[in-house]
XYZ file of C-alpha atoms in Angstrom:
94
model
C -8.126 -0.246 21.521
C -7.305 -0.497 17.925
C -9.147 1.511 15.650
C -11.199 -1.128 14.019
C -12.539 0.991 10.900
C -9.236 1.764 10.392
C -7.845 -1.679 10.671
C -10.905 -2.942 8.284
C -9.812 -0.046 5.616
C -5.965 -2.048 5.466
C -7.738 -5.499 5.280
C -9.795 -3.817 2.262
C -6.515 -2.053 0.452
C -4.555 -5.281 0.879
C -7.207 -7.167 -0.882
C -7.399 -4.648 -3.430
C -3.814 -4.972 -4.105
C -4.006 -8.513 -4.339
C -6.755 -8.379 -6.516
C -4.513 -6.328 -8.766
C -7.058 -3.496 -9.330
C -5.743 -0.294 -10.128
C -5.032 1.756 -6.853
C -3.829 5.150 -6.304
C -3.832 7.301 -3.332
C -6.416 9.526 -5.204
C -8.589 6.056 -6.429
C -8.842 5.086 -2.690
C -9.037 8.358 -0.814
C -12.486 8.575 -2.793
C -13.464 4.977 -2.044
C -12.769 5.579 1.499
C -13.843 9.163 1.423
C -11.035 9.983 3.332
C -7.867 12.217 2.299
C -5.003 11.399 -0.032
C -3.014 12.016 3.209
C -4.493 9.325 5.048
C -4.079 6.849 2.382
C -0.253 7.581 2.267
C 0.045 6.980 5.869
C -2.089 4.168 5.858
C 0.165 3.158 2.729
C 3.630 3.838 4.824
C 1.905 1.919 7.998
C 1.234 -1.191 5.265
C 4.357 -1.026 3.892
C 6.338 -1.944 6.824
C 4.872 -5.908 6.661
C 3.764 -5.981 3.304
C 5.851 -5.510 0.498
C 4.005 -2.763 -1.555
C 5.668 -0.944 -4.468
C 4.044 1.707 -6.525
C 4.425 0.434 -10.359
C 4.600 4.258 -12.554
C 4.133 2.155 -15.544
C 0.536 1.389 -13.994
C -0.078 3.748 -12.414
C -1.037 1.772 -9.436
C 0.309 0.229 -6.290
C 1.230 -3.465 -6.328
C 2.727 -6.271 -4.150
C 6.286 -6.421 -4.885
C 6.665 -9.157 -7.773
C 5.643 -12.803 -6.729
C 3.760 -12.143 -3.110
C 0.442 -12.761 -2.732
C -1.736 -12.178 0.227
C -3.611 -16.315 -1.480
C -0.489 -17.423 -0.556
C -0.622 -17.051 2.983
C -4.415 -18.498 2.554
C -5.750 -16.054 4.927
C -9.104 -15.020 4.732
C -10.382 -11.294 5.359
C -11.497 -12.517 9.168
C -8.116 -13.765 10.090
C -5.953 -10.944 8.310
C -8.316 -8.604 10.185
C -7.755 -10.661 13.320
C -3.781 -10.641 13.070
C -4.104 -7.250 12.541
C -5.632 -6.550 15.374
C -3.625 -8.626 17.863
C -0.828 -6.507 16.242
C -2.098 -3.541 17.019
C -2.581 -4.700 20.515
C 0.826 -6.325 21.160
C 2.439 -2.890 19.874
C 0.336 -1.035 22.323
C 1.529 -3.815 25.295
C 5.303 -3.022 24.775
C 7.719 -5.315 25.184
């Protein structure tokens, strides 16, 4: 089974993101009180469906220019829920 804390923590970054607050591995290992380790895994993990860039200018990460997470008119329930069946389909193979 998924880990559902941890799945609840991406749902929470993403929105974050999209919110365009100002998040940095440091900024949300303290939020989540959880290491700056963890966030750049959990950041590498996010990256490979979400287009996340880290702007140096802002010091922050972003969505790459023009994506939105409104966009796909999802709401926090129904990200969470396609990440979870994700994260079960991954574990069921092909």
């Amino acid at each position: 089974m998924p880990d559902l804390k941890r799945l609840e923590r991406f749902v929470e970054m993403l929105s974050m993101i999209d919110r365009g607050e100002a998040v940095t591995a440091k900024s949300l290992a303290a939020h989540f009180d959880i290491t700056e380790r963890t966030i750049y895994r959990d950041i590498g993990v996010l990256a490979i469906d979400f287009p996340i860039d880290f702007d140096y200018e802002k010091n922050s990460y972003c969505f790459s220019e023009g994506y939105s997470l409104k966009k796909i008119d999802l709401s926090s329930d129904e990200l969470r829920a396609m990440l979870v069946s994700k994260a079960l389909f991954t574990r069921l193979g092909g």
